[in-house]
C-alpha cells in the first residue's frame, strides 16, 4: 500500500514518536544500583494516572487479560462468590475466567449495548445479608459495544449497604483516556494494558491495587506466583522486580505518563469527549445507529456502529482495509458482522478522526450503503469547530 495506514481500532492505538524514541535504547541492567531511580518515580507517577494516593500500582509483563487473572488469583479463593455482568466480549470473557477459576459466579447476562446493571447489582447485594459476595466485577468501558458504565454508582451501592465486597474494575480501554478515579470510586483492583490509553506496544499489564485488596491477598487460597502481588510489592519497594521486567516498555511508559501529565488528565478526558462527540455526529449523519443503547452509556474511546441488516459489517471493514488502508474494528462475538467499530482513543486529534471517518465513508460507499457522501465527515467538522471555539487558546 502507498501512504500511511490509518489505525482506527480501539487498541492497539497510535504510538507517539516521543514514545518510540524513548524505547529506542540499549537493553539495560535491571539489577543496576541506579535502576530504582527510574522505577520508583514511575510507580508513583502512575498512581496519579489512576487517581490514587494510597495502594499500589503494578506493572506485569503481559496484556490486559493478565490483569483479570491477577485480580482473581491474588484476592479470591476457589468457590468465593462474585457478582458479575456480561454485555459484550470483554465483560463476558472476564466472567468466563471467573468460572475457570472455580468461583461461584452470580452473573447478569445483559443485552449487548447495555452496561453494568446498577439496579440488579443493588438488589443482589441487598439480598446478600451474610456478605458471601467477595468481589463485584465491572467492565468500565466495554470495548466491543462502546459502552461506558457507572463505576461511581457501584461504589455508592456498596457504601449504602455497607457491603465489604472488593470492587474489581476492567479499565483497559478507559484508564488514561476517560475519567477514572481509583480512590474516589473506592476501586480495589483496576486493570489496564499498555496498548490502549497508554499509547504503547502491547506487553505491559498496568494495575492499580488498593490497600484493602493487598490485605485480601493474605487470605487467598489460590496459588499465585508469576502475577503475585505480594512478591511484586516486596521487590518494588526496593525499586526492583521479582523477575526480569519489561524495562524497554517501561521506558516507553515513562514517556507516556509524561505526555499524559503534560497535557493534563482533565484535558486528555476533554479531548476524548470532543473527538467522540464528532464520531457520534458522523454516525447519526450516516443514518446508522450506535450500539450503546442510551446516550449516558456512550463511550468516549470507541464507537460500535450498527449497520443495516442487509449489510455485512465485515465487508465494510474489509473494504476499508484492503482498498483504503484503514483499520476499523470488527464486531466481536455476538455482534460479528453486525457492527464495525471506530476507535478514538490515545494519541489522536481531530484531523486523524476525520481521516478515519473519511475512510469509513469510502468503505461504506464501496459496499453500496446508501448515505450522502461527506455527511458524516461534515457533521464531525461542525462539532469539532464548535468545540474549538469554546477552547481557551492555551489548550491549543
Ligand atoms: C483490550 C481489552 C481487554 C483485553 O486486553 P488484552 O490486552 O487484549 O489482553 C480487556 N478488557 C477491555 C475492556 C479491553 O478493551
mmCIF file of C-alpha atoms and ligand atoms in Angstrom:
data_model
loop_
_atom_site.group_PDB
_atom_site.id
_atom_site.type_symbol
_atom_site.label_atom_id
_atom_site.label_comp_id
_atom_site.label_asym_id
_atom_site.label_seq_id
_atom_site.Cartn_x
_atom_site.Cartn_y
_atom_site.Cartn_z
ATOM 1 C CA UNK A 1 0.000 0.000 0.000
ATOM 2 C CA UNK A 2 1.197 3.504 -0.768
ATOM 3 C CA UNK A 3 0.803 6.072 2.001
ATOM 4 C CA UNK A 4 0.107 5.720 5.691
ATOM 5 C CA UNK A 5 -2.167 3.089 7.067
ATOM 6 C CA UNK A 6 -4.839 4.526 9.305
ATOM 7 C CA UNK A 7 -5.201 2.767 12.630
ATOM 8 C CA UNK A 8 -8.739 3.368 13.858
ATOM 9 C CA UNK A 9 -9.172 0.350 16.110
ATOM 10 C CA UNK A 10 -9.662 0.717 19.869
ATOM 11 C CA UNK A 11 -6.255 -0.782 20.659
ATOM 12 C CA UNK A 12 -3.522 -1.045 19.726
ATOM 13 C CA UNK A 13 -3.636 2.714 19.338
ATOM 14 C CA UNK A 14 -1.367 5.197 17.587
ATOM 15 C CA UNK A 15 2.062 5.373 19.154
ATOM 16 C CA UNK A 16 3.537 8.875 19.580
ATOM 17 C CA UNK A 17 7.017 9.447 18.185
ATOM 18 C CA UNK A 18 8.251 10.543 21.614
ATOM 19 C CA UNK A 19 7.310 7.128 22.980
ATOM 20 C CA UNK A 20 9.006 5.278 20.132
ATOM 21 C CA UNK A 21 12.139 7.295 20.706
ATOM 22 C CA UNK A 22 12.034 6.668 24.444
ATOM 23 C CA UNK A 23 12.164 2.940 23.717
ATOM 24 C CA UNK A 24 14.999 3.172 21.214
ATOM 25 C CA UNK A 25 17.582 2.438 23.890
ATOM 26 C CA UNK A 26 20.143 -0.234 24.598
ATOM 27 C CA UNK A 27 18.902 -3.019 26.831
ATOM 28 C CA UNK A 28 19.705 -2.247 30.405
ATOM 29 C CA UNK A 29 20.691 -3.954 33.606
ATOM 30 C CA UNK A 30 17.532 -4.237 35.681
ATOM 31 C CA UNK A 31 19.601 -5.044 38.750
ATOM 32 C CA UNK A 32 21.813 -1.984 38.386
ATOM 33 C CA UNK A 33 22.217 0.144 41.520
ATOM 34 C CA UNK A 34 20.554 3.135 39.847
ATOM 35 C CA UNK A 35 17.587 1.224 38.358
ATOM 36 C CA UNK A 36 15.343 2.103 41.346
ATOM 37 C CA UNK A 37 15.842 5.792 40.500
ATOM 38 C CA UNK A 38 13.906 5.046 37.341
ATOM 39 C CA UNK A 39 11.361 2.613 38.784
ATOM 40 C CA UNK A 40 10.224 4.365 41.952
ATOM 41 C CA UNK A 41 9.169 7.690 40.391
ATOM 42 C CA UNK A 42 7.454 5.820 37.548
ATOM 43 C CA UNK A 43 5.373 3.808 40.011
ATOM 44 C CA UNK A 44 4.426 6.866 41.996
ATOM 45 C CA UNK A 45 3.587 8.950 38.918
ATOM 46 C CA UNK A 46 1.416 6.130 37.604
ATOM 47 C CA UNK A 47 -0.666 6.498 40.744
ATOM 48 C CA UNK A 48 -1.615 9.956 39.551
ATOM 49 C CA UNK A 49 -2.917 8.488 36.296
ATOM 50 C CA UNK A 50 -5.103 6.079 38.278
ATOM 51 C CA UNK A 51 -6.021 8.967 40.586
ATOM 52 C CA UNK A 52 -4.937 7.138 43.697
ATOM 53 C CA UNK A 53 -2.792 8.180 46.640
ATOM 54 C CA UNK A 54 -2.876 5.033 48.781
ATOM 55 C CA UNK A 55 -2.481 1.488 47.473
ATOM 56 C CA UNK A 56 -0.072 0.449 44.753
ATOM 57 C CA UNK A 57 0.465 0.320 41.032
ATOM 58 C CA UNK A 58 1.960 -2.809 39.491
ATOM 59 C CA UNK A 59 3.455 -3.423 36.074
ATOM 60 C CA UNK A 60 3.372 -7.052 34.997
ATOM 61 C CA UNK A 61 4.682 -8.292 31.683
ATOM 62 C CA UNK A 62 1.526 -9.306 29.856
ATOM 63 C CA UNK A 63 -1.604 -7.846 28.308
ATOM 64 C CA UNK A 64 -4.781 -6.679 29.982
ATOM 65 C CA UNK A 65 -6.046 -10.233 30.304
ATOM 66 C CA UNK A 66 -3.209 -10.987 32.741
ATOM 67 C CA UNK A 67 -4.645 -8.298 34.988
ATOM 68 C CA UNK A 68 -8.022 -10.039 35.134
ATOM 69 C CA UNK A 69 -6.222 -13.178 36.210
ATOM 70 C CA UNK A 70 -4.054 -11.361 38.749
ATOM 71 C CA UNK A 71 -7.133 -9.833 40.396
ATOM 72 C CA UNK A 72 -8.816 -13.198 40.786
ATOM 73 C CA UNK A 73 -5.706 -15.204 41.657
ATOM 74 C CA UNK A 74 -4.404 -12.824 44.296
ATOM 75 C CA UNK A 75 -7.527 -11.681 46.099
ATOM 76 C CA UNK A 76 -10.010 -14.563 45.910
ATOM 77 C CA UNK A 77 -10.209 -18.252 46.728
ATOM 78 C CA UNK A 78 -11.927 -21.115 44.880
ATOM 79 C CA UNK A 79 -15.706 -21.096 45.465
ATOM 80 C CA UNK A 80 -15.750 -17.469 46.560
ATOM 81 C CA UNK A 81 -18.887 -15.796 45.313
ATOM 82 C CA UNK A 82 -18.513 -12.965 42.791
ATOM 83 C CA UNK A 83 -21.141 -10.650 41.339
ATOM 84 C CA UNK A 84 -20.626 -10.024 37.643
ATOM 85 C CA UNK A 85 -22.345 -8.828 34.491
ATOM 86 C CA UNK A 86 -21.693 -9.574 30.831
ATOM 87 C CA UNK A 87 -22.811 -7.342 27.996
ATOM 88 C CA UNK A 88 -20.033 -7.684 25.438
ATOM 89 C CA UNK A 89 -16.926 -9.651 24.532
ATOM 90 C CA UNK A 90 -14.640 -8.276 27.244
ATOM 91 C CA UNK A 91 -17.033 -8.236 30.182
ATOM 92 C CA UNK A 92 -18.074 -11.750 29.116
ATOM 93 C CA UNK A 93 -14.537 -13.122 28.930
ATOM 94 C CA UNK A 94 -13.716 -11.944 32.438
ATOM 95 C CA UNK A 95 -16.818 -13.715 33.732
ATOM 96 C CA UNK A 96 -15.754 -16.844 31.856
ATOM 97 C CA UNK A 97 -12.346 -16.602 33.515
ATOM 98 C CA UNK A 98 -14.033 -16.462 36.936
ATOM 99 C CA UNK A 99 -15.774 -19.738 36.103
ATOM 100 C CA UNK A 100 -12.478 -21.344 35.091
ATOM 101 C CA UNK A 101 -11.060 -20.315 38.457
ATOM 102 C CA UNK A 102 -13.954 -22.165 40.113
ATOM 103 C CA UNK A 103 -15.501 -19.081 41.588
ATOM 104 C CA UNK A 104 -19.195 -19.122 42.450
ATOM 105 C CA UNK A 105 -20.314 -16.724 39.721
ATOM 106 C CA UNK A 106 -23.574 -14.792 40.031
ATOM 107 C CA UNK A 107 -23.788 -13.227 36.614
ATOM 108 C CA UNK A 108 -26.293 -10.925 34.968
ATOM 109 C CA UNK A 109 -26.315 -11.683 31.268
ATOM 110 C CA UNK A 110 -27.379 -8.398 29.684
ATOM 111 C CA UNK A 111 -28.226 -7.424 26.117
ATOM 112 C CA UNK A 112 -25.180 -6.204 24.245
ATOM 113 C CA UNK A 113 -25.395 -2.433 24.176
ATOM 114 C CA UNK A 114 -26.329 -2.275 27.855
ATOM 115 C CA UNK A 115 -23.864 -1.640 30.666
ATOM 116 C CA UNK A 116 -23.407 -2.769 34.264
ATOM 117 C CA UNK A 117 -26.989 -3.142 35.637
ATOM 118 C CA UNK A 118 -26.837 -0.997 38.769
ATOM 119 C CA UNK A 119 -30.383 -1.744 39.904
ATOM 120 C CA UNK A 120 -29.820 -5.508 39.648
ATOM 121 C CA UNK A 121 -26.472 -5.202 41.437
ATOM 122 C CA UNK A 122 -28.170 -3.273 44.234
ATOM 123 C CA UNK A 123 -30.892 -5.866 44.676
ATOM 124 C CA UNK A 124 -28.468 -8.780 44.649
ATOM 125 C CA UNK A 125 -26.127 -7.101 47.137
ATOM 126 C CA UNK A 126 -29.041 -6.131 49.350
ATOM 127 C CA UNK A 127 -30.129 -9.774 49.475
ATOM 128 C CA UNK A 128 -26.599 -10.826 50.424
ATOM 129 C CA UNK A 129 -27.060 -10.304 54.162
ATOM 130 C CA UNK A 130 -24.208 -12.620 55.125
ATOM 131 C CA UNK A 131 -21.732 -10.965 52.781
ATOM 132 C CA UNK A 132 -20.978 -14.089 50.811
ATOM 133 C CA UNK A 133 -20.191 -11.983 47.747
ATOM 134 C CA UNK A 134 -16.458 -11.353 47.982
ATOM 135 C CA UNK A 135 -15.964 -9.264 44.865
ATOM 136 C CA UNK A 136 -18.051 -7.218 42.474
ATOM 137 C CA UNK A 137 -16.742 -7.068 38.917
ATOM 138 C CA UNK A 138 -17.391 -4.295 36.428
ATOM 139 C CA UNK A 139 -16.150 -3.583 32.941
ATOM 140 C CA UNK A 140 -15.790 0.198 32.937
ATOM 141 C CA UNK A 141 -15.623 0.528 29.166
ATOM 142 C CA UNK A 142 -16.888 -2.414 27.126
ATOM 143 C CA UNK A 143 -14.774 -2.091 24.008
ATOM 144 C CA UNK A 144 -16.873 -4.496 21.928
ATOM 145 C CA UNK A 145 -20.009 -2.354 22.105
ATOM 146 C CA UNK A 146 -18.666 1.086 23.029
ATOM 147 C CA UNK A 147 -20.443 1.204 26.387
ATOM 148 C CA UNK A 148 -19.176 3.038 29.474
ATOM 149 C CA UNK A 149 -20.625 2.048 32.837
ATOM 150 C CA UNK A 150 -21.068 3.989 36.046
ATOM 151 C CA UNK A 151 -18.391 2.818 38.466
ATOM 152 C CA UNK A 152 -19.110 5.585 40.992
ATOM 153 C CA UNK A 153 -22.670 4.254 41.079
ATOM 154 C CA UNK A 154 -21.466 0.803 42.080
ATOM 155 C CA UNK A 155 -19.355 2.281 44.878
ATOM 156 C CA UNK A 156 -22.422 4.188 46.050
ATOM 157 C CA UNK A 157 -24.403 0.950 46.279
ATOM 158 C CA UNK A 158 -21.664 -0.839 48.234
ATOM 159 C CA UNK A 159 -21.396 2.125 50.611
ATOM 160 C CA UNK A 160 -25.172 2.468 51.043
ATOM 161 C CA UNK A 161 -25.378 -1.191 52.007
ATOM 162 C CA UNK A 162 -22.140 -1.156 53.963
ATOM 163 C CA UNK A 163 -21.136 -4.207 51.911
ATOM 164 C CA UNK A 164 -17.454 -5.178 52.244
ATOM 165 C CA UNK A 165 -17.031 -6.816 48.797
ATOM 166 C CA UNK A 166 -13.975 -5.848 46.796
ATOM 167 C CA UNK A 167 -14.615 -3.823 43.645
ATOM 168 C CA UNK A 168 -12.693 -5.070 40.582
ATOM 169 C CA UNK A 169 -12.778 -2.849 37.507
ATOM 170 C CA UNK A 170 -11.631 -3.546 33.971
ATOM 171 C CA UNK A 171 -10.290 -0.195 32.852
ATOM 172 C CA UNK A 172 -8.283 -1.486 29.905
ATOM 173 C CA UNK A 173 -9.901 0.857 27.378
ATOM 174 C CA UNK A 174 -10.707 3.688 29.779
ATOM 175 C CA UNK A 175 -7.733 4.425 32.049
ATOM 176 C CA UNK A 176 -5.625 7.239 30.624
ATOM 177 C CA UNK A 177 -8.398 8.224 28.197
ATOM 178 C CA UNK A 178 -11.652 8.758 30.071
ATOM 179 C CA UNK A 179 -12.391 9.759 33.638
ATOM 180 C CA UNK A 180 -11.254 7.114 36.095
ATOM 181 C CA UNK A 181 -10.887 7.645 39.851
ATOM 182 C CA UNK A 182 -9.405 4.780 41.809
ATOM 183 C CA UNK A 183 -9.606 6.458 45.238
ATOM 184 C CA UNK A 184 -12.819 8.391 44.881
ATOM 185 C CA UNK A 185 -14.676 5.390 43.463
ATOM 186 C CA UNK A 186 -13.168 3.029 46.013
ATOM 187 C CA UNK A 187 -11.878 0.674 43.344
ATOM 188 C CA UNK A 188 -9.860 -2.202 44.802
ATOM 189 C CA UNK A 189 -8.301 -3.620 41.656
ATOM 190 C CA UNK A 190 -8.153 -1.675 38.407
ATOM 191 C CA UNK A 191 -6.807 -3.385 35.304
ATOM 192 C CA UNK A 192 -5.219 -1.664 32.334
ATOM 193 C CA UNK A 193 -2.945 -2.548 29.452
ATOM 194 C CA UNK A 194 -0.190 -0.699 27.655
ATOM 195 C CA UNK A 195 -1.648 -0.672 24.125
ATOM 196 C CA UNK A 196 -4.730 1.476 24.668
ATOM 197 C CA UNK A 197 -4.819 4.728 26.635
ATOM 198 C CA UNK A 198 -1.095 4.423 27.364
ATOM 199 C CA UNK A 199 -0.262 4.517 23.617
ATOM 200 C CA UNK A 200 2.443 1.831 23.885
ATOM 201 C CA UNK A 201 3.071 -1.529 22.275
ATOM 202 C CA UNK A 202 1.226 -4.431 23.879
ATOM 203 C CA UNK A 203 3.115 -6.156 26.652
ATOM 204 C CA UNK A 204 2.532 -4.430 29.956
ATOM 205 C CA UNK A 205 -0.360 -5.058 32.252
ATOM 206 C CA UNK A 206 -0.664 -1.994 34.468
ATOM 207 C CA UNK A 207 -2.770 -2.364 37.585
ATOM 208 C CA UNK A 208 -3.969 -0.265 40.476
ATOM 209 C CA UNK A 209 -4.428 -2.208 43.708
ATOM 210 C CA UNK A 210 -5.917 -0.799 46.915
ATOM 211 C CA UNK A 211 -4.599 -1.462 50.416
ATOM 212 C CA UNK A 212 -7.775 -3.434 51.081
ATOM 213 C CA UNK A 213 -7.045 -5.677 48.078
ATOM 214 C CA UNK A 214 -3.461 -6.154 49.296
ATOM 215 C CA UNK A 215 -4.838 -7.335 52.633
ATOM 216 C CA UNK A 216 -7.168 -9.753 50.850
ATOM 217 C CA UNK A 217 -4.112 -11.407 49.235
ATOM 218 C CA UNK A 218 -3.113 -12.833 52.593
ATOM 219 C CA UNK A 219 -6.435 -14.716 52.836
ATOM 220 C CA UNK A 220 -6.426 -16.149 49.297
ATOM 221 C CA UNK A 221 -6.142 -19.896 48.803
ATOM 222 C CA UNK A 222 -5.310 -19.627 45.122
ATOM 223 C CA UNK A 223 -1.732 -20.424 44.255
ATOM 224 C CA UNK A 224 -0.164 -17.393 42.657
ATOM 225 C CA UNK A 225 3.393 -16.886 41.557
ATOM 226 C CA UNK A 226 4.151 -15.012 38.333
ATOM 227 C CA UNK A 227 1.367 -12.479 38.908
ATOM 228 C CA UNK A 228 1.709 -12.421 42.681
ATOM 229 C CA UNK A 229 1.004 -9.008 44.203
ATOM 230 C CA UNK A 230 2.950 -9.635 47.396
ATOM 231 C CA UNK A 231 6.159 -10.731 45.646
ATOM 232 C CA UNK A 232 5.870 -7.791 43.283
ATOM 233 C CA UNK A 233 5.246 -5.338 46.139
ATOM 234 C CA UNK A 234 8.230 -6.596 48.121
ATOM 235 C CA UNK A 235 10.587 -6.200 45.152
ATOM 236 C CA UNK A 236 9.028 -2.884 44.025
ATOM 237 C CA UNK A 237 9.609 -1.389 47.483
ATOM 238 C CA UNK A 238 13.322 -1.687 46.705
ATOM 239 C CA UNK A 239 12.828 -0.394 43.142
ATOM 240 C CA UNK A 240 13.267 -3.845 41.607
ATOM 241 C CA UNK A 241 11.209 -6.756 40.298
ATOM 242 C CA UNK A 242 10.903 -10.442 41.218
ATOM 243 C CA UNK A 243 11.982 -11.398 37.667
ATOM 244 C CA UNK A 244 13.213 -9.652 34.527
ATOM 245 C CA UNK A 245 10.899 -6.695 33.938
ATOM 246 C CA UNK A 246 9.886 -5.387 30.509
ATOM 247 C CA UNK A 247 12.264 -2.477 31.054
ATOM 248 C CA UNK A 248 12.142 -1.185 27.483
ATOM 249 C CA UNK A 249 8.375 -0.934 27.599
ATOM 250 C CA UNK A 250 8.703 0.801 30.934
ATOM 251 C CA UNK A 251 10.947 3.409 29.291
ATOM 252 C CA UNK A 252 8.086 3.970 26.857
ATOM 253 C CA UNK A 253 5.623 4.101 29.722
ATOM 254 C CA UNK A 254 7.711 6.824 31.364
ATOM 255 C CA UNK A 255 7.294 8.913 28.199
ATOM 256 C CA UNK A 256 3.594 8.077 28.078
ATOM 257 C CA UNK A 257 2.965 9.190 31.655
ATOM 258 C CA UNK A 258 4.938 12.384 30.980
ATOM 259 C CA UNK A 259 2.753 13.112 27.948
ATOM 260 C CA UNK A 260 -0.470 12.488 29.871
ATOM 261 C CA UNK A 261 0.703 14.707 32.713
ATOM 262 C CA UNK A 262 1.890 17.447 30.404
ATOM 263 C CA UNK A 263 -1.457 17.599 28.613
ATOM 264 C CA UNK A 264 -3.209 17.255 31.971
ATOM 265 C CA UNK A 265 -5.555 14.352 32.660
ATOM 266 C CA UNK A 266 -8.646 16.540 32.567
ATOM 267 C CA UNK A 267 -7.595 17.873 29.169
ATOM 268 C CA UNK A 268 -6.981 14.319 27.972
ATOM 269 C CA UNK A 269 -10.508 13.359 29.007
ATOM 270 C CA UNK A 270 -11.982 16.508 27.440
ATOM 271 C CA UNK A 271 -10.163 15.794 24.179
ATOM 272 C CA UNK A 272 -11.545 12.255 24.084
ATOM 273 C CA UNK A 273 -15.051 13.574 24.783
ATOM 274 C CA UNK A 274 -14.717 16.115 21.964
ATOM 275 C CA UNK A 275 -13.422 13.580 19.444
ATOM 276 C CA UNK A 276 -16.084 11.041 20.423
ATOM 277 C CA UNK A 277 -18.791 13.646 20.004
ATOM 278 C CA UNK A 278 -17.682 14.190 16.400
ATOM 279 C CA UNK A 279 -17.693 10.461 15.688
ATOM 280 C CA UNK A 280 -21.198 10.103 17.097
ATOM 281 C CA UNK A 281 -22.398 13.025 14.996
ATOM 282 C CA UNK A 282 -20.985 11.270 11.922
ATOM 283 C CA UNK A 283 -22.761 8.010 12.742
ATOM 284 C CA UNK A 284 -26.046 9.867 13.073
ATOM 285 C CA UNK A 285 -25.481 11.696 9.782
ATOM 286 C CA UNK A 286 -24.914 8.375 8.007
ATOM 287 C CA UNK A 287 -28.305 7.258 9.304
ATOM 288 C CA UNK A 288 -26.709 4.471 11.340
ATOM 289 C CA UNK A 289 -27.141 3.560 14.976
ATOM 290 C CA UNK A 290 -24.751 3.470 17.947
ATOM 291 C CA UNK A 291 -24.637 0.010 19.536
ATOM 292 C CA UNK A 292 -24.690 1.625 23.012
ATOM 293 C CA UNK A 293 -28.351 1.846 23.951
ATOM 294 C CA UNK A 294 -28.526 5.242 25.612
ATOM 295 C CA UNK A 295 -26.501 8.459 25.475
ATOM 296 C CA UNK A 296 -25.290 8.062 29.065
ATOM 297 C CA UNK A 297 -23.689 4.762 28.023
ATOM 298 C CA UNK A 298 -21.839 6.218 25.026
ATOM 299 C CA UNK A 299 -18.129 5.565 25.251
ATOM 300 C CA UNK A 300 -15.653 8.345 24.571
ATOM 301 C CA UNK A 301 -12.974 5.887 23.420
ATOM 302 C CA UNK A 302 -14.766 3.622 20.955
ATOM 303 C CA UNK A 303 -17.984 3.695 18.963
ATOM 304 C CA UNK A 304 -19.587 0.488 17.692
ATOM 305 C CA UNK A 305 -21.683 1.318 14.644
ATOM 306 C CA UNK A 306 -24.632 -0.966 13.899
ATOM 307 C CA UNK A 307 -25.154 -1.497 10.166
ATOM 308 C CA UNK A 308 -28.471 -2.270 8.465
ATOM 309 C CA UNK A 309 -29.471 -5.960 8.486
ATOM 310 C CA UNK A 310 -28.874 -6.254 4.721
ATOM 311 C CA UNK A 311 -25.218 -5.283 5.097
ATOM 312 C CA UNK A 312 -22.368 -7.393 6.456
ATOM 313 C CA UNK A 313 -20.203 -5.113 8.582
ATOM 314 C CA UNK A 314 -17.208 -7.328 7.821
ATOM 315 C CA UNK A 315 -17.464 -6.295 4.152
ATOM 316 C CA UNK A 316 -17.125 -2.674 5.222
ATOM 317 C CA UNK A 317 -14.142 -3.467 7.434
ATOM 318 C CA UNK A 318 -12.568 -5.491 4.602
ATOM 319 C CA UNK A 319 -13.094 -2.734 2.035
ATOM 320 C CA UNK A 320 -11.672 -0.123 4.394
ATOM 321 C CA UNK A 321 -8.551 -2.185 4.980
ATOM 322 C CA UNK A 322 -7.956 -3.629 1.530
ATOM 323 C CA UNK A 323 -8.777 -0.605 -0.601
ATOM 324 C CA UNK A 324 -8.037 2.328 1.646
ATOM 325 C CA UNK A 325 -5.559 1.084 4.239
ATOM 326 C CA UNK A 326 -7.888 1.948 7.088
ATOM 327 C CA UNK A 327 -8.208 -0.456 10.022
ATOM 328 C CA UNK A 328 -11.647 -0.323 11.586
ATOM 329 C CA UNK A 329 -12.533 -2.600 14.494
ATOM 330 C CA UNK A 330 -14.542 -5.720 13.752
ATOM 331 C CA UNK A 331 -17.642 -6.938 15.520
ATOM 332 C CA UNK A 332 -16.669 -9.452 18.203
ATOM 333 C CA UNK A 333 -18.685 -12.452 19.341
ATOM 334 C CA UNK A 334 -22.427 -11.899 19.183
ATOM 335 C CA UNK A 335 -22.199 -8.728 17.111
ATOM 336 C CA UNK A 336 -19.806 -10.119 14.458
ATOM 337 C CA UNK A 337 -20.947 -8.891 11.046
ATOM 338 C CA UNK A 338 -23.425 -6.522 12.656
ATOM 339 C CA UNK A 339 -21.147 -3.713 13.794
ATOM 340 C CA UNK A 340 -17.926 -2.064 12.842
ATOM 341 C CA UNK A 341 -16.035 -0.112 15.454
ATOM 342 C CA UNK A 342 -14.221 3.162 15.258
ATOM 343 C CA UNK A 343 -11.543 3.513 17.906
ATOM 344 C CA UNK A 344 -10.975 7.074 19.083
ATOM 345 C CA UNK A 345 -8.546 6.784 21.908
ATOM 346 C CA UNK A 346 -4.939 7.565 22.570
ATOM 347 C CA UNK A 347 -2.707 9.859 20.611
ATOM 348 C CA UNK A 348 -5.354 11.393 18.388
ATOM 349 C CA UNK A 349 -6.563 14.742 17.113
ATOM 350 C CA UNK A 350 -9.486 15.998 15.065
ATOM 351 C CA UNK A 351 -7.786 15.584 11.706
ATOM 352 C CA UNK A 352 -6.911 11.961 12.484
ATOM 353 C CA UNK A 353 -10.538 11.277 13.388
ATOM 354 C CA UNK A 354 -11.667 12.922 10.138
ATOM 355 C CA UNK A 355 -9.270 10.619 8.295
ATOM 356 C CA UNK A 356 -10.844 7.570 9.942
ATOM 357 C CA UNK A 357 -14.359 8.827 9.259
ATOM 358 C CA UNK A 358 -13.429 9.575 5.646
ATOM 359 C CA UNK A 359 -12.035 6.066 5.340
ATOM 360 C CA UNK A 360 -15.238 4.639 6.776
ATOM 361 C CA UNK A 361 -17.261 6.662 4.255
ATOM 362 C CA UNK A 362 -15.167 5.356 1.370
ATOM 363 C CA UNK A 363 -15.758 1.813 2.589
ATOM 364 C CA UNK A 364 -19.482 2.334 3.174
ATOM 365 C CA UNK A 365 -19.825 3.697 -0.352
ATOM 366 C CA UNK A 366 -17.731 0.822 -1.686
ATOM 367 C CA UNK A 367 -20.224 -1.594 -0.132
ATOM 368 C CA UNK A 368 -23.223 0.198 -1.566
ATOM 369 C CA UNK A 369 -24.527 1.601 1.711
ATOM 370 C CA UNK A 370 -26.852 4.464 0.963
ATOM 371 C CA UNK A 371 -25.843 7.796 2.510
ATOM 372 C CA UNK A 372 -24.751 11.211 1.365
ATOM 373 C CA UNK A 373 -21.009 11.266 0.769
ATOM 374 C CA UNK A 374 -19.300 13.610 3.207
ATOM 375 C CA UNK A 375 -22.290 13.790 5.550
ATOM 376 C CA UNK A 376 -20.501 12.084 8.437
ATOM 377 C CA UNK A 377 -17.254 13.938 7.908
ATOM 378 C CA UNK A 378 -19.221 17.179 7.608
ATOM 379 C CA UNK A 379 -21.137 16.565 10.810
ATOM 380 C CA UNK A 380 -17.910 15.850 12.667
ATOM 381 C CA UNK A 381 -16.299 19.002 11.296
ATOM 382 C CA UNK A 382 -19.250 21.048 12.541
ATOM 383 C CA UNK A 383 -18.887 19.588 16.031
ATOM 384 C CA UNK A 384 -15.137 19.972 16.128
ATOM 385 C CA UNK A 385 -15.197 23.601 15.050
ATOM 386 C CA UNK A 386 -17.945 24.457 17.544
ATOM 387 C CA UNK A 387 -15.971 22.803 20.323
ATOM 388 C CA UNK A 388 -12.793 24.617 19.313
ATOM 389 C CA UNK A 389 -14.486 27.999 19.629
ATOM 390 C CA UNK A 390 -15.024 27.289 23.329
ATOM 391 C CA UNK A 391 -11.429 26.283 23.966
ATOM 392 C CA UNK A 392 -9.020 28.661 25.617
ATOM 393 C CA UNK A 393 -6.003 29.415 23.423
ATOM 394 C CA UNK A 394 -3.671 27.844 25.973
ATOM 395 C CA UNK A 395 -5.165 24.452 25.221
ATOM 396 C CA UNK A 396 -4.274 24.678 21.510
HETATM 397 C C1 LIG B 1 -8.439 -4.834 25.140
HETATM 398 C C2 LIG B 1 -9.288 -5.127 26.308
HETATM 399 C C3 LIG B 1 -9.052 -6.213 27.152
HETATM 400 C C4 LIG B 1 -8.047 -7.266 26.861
HETATM 401 O O1 LIG B 1 -6.813 -6.800 26.919
HETATM 402 P P1 LIG B 1 -5.620 -7.580 26.200
HETATM 403 O O2 LIG B 1 -4.576 -6.569 26.319
HETATM 404 O O3 LIG B 1 -6.072 -7.851 24.810
HETATM 405 O O4 LIG B 1 -5.397 -8.810 26.978
HETATM 406 C C5 LIG B 1 -9.828 -6.359 28.265
HETATM 407 N N1 LIG B 1 -10.819 -5.520 28.530
HETATM 408 C C6 LIG B 1 -11.108 -4.484 27.742
HETATM 409 C C7 LIG B 1 -12.233 -3.592 28.107
HETATM 410 C C8 LIG B 1 -10.361 -4.261 26.599
HETATM 411 O O5 LIG B 1 -10.643 -3.222 25.810
#
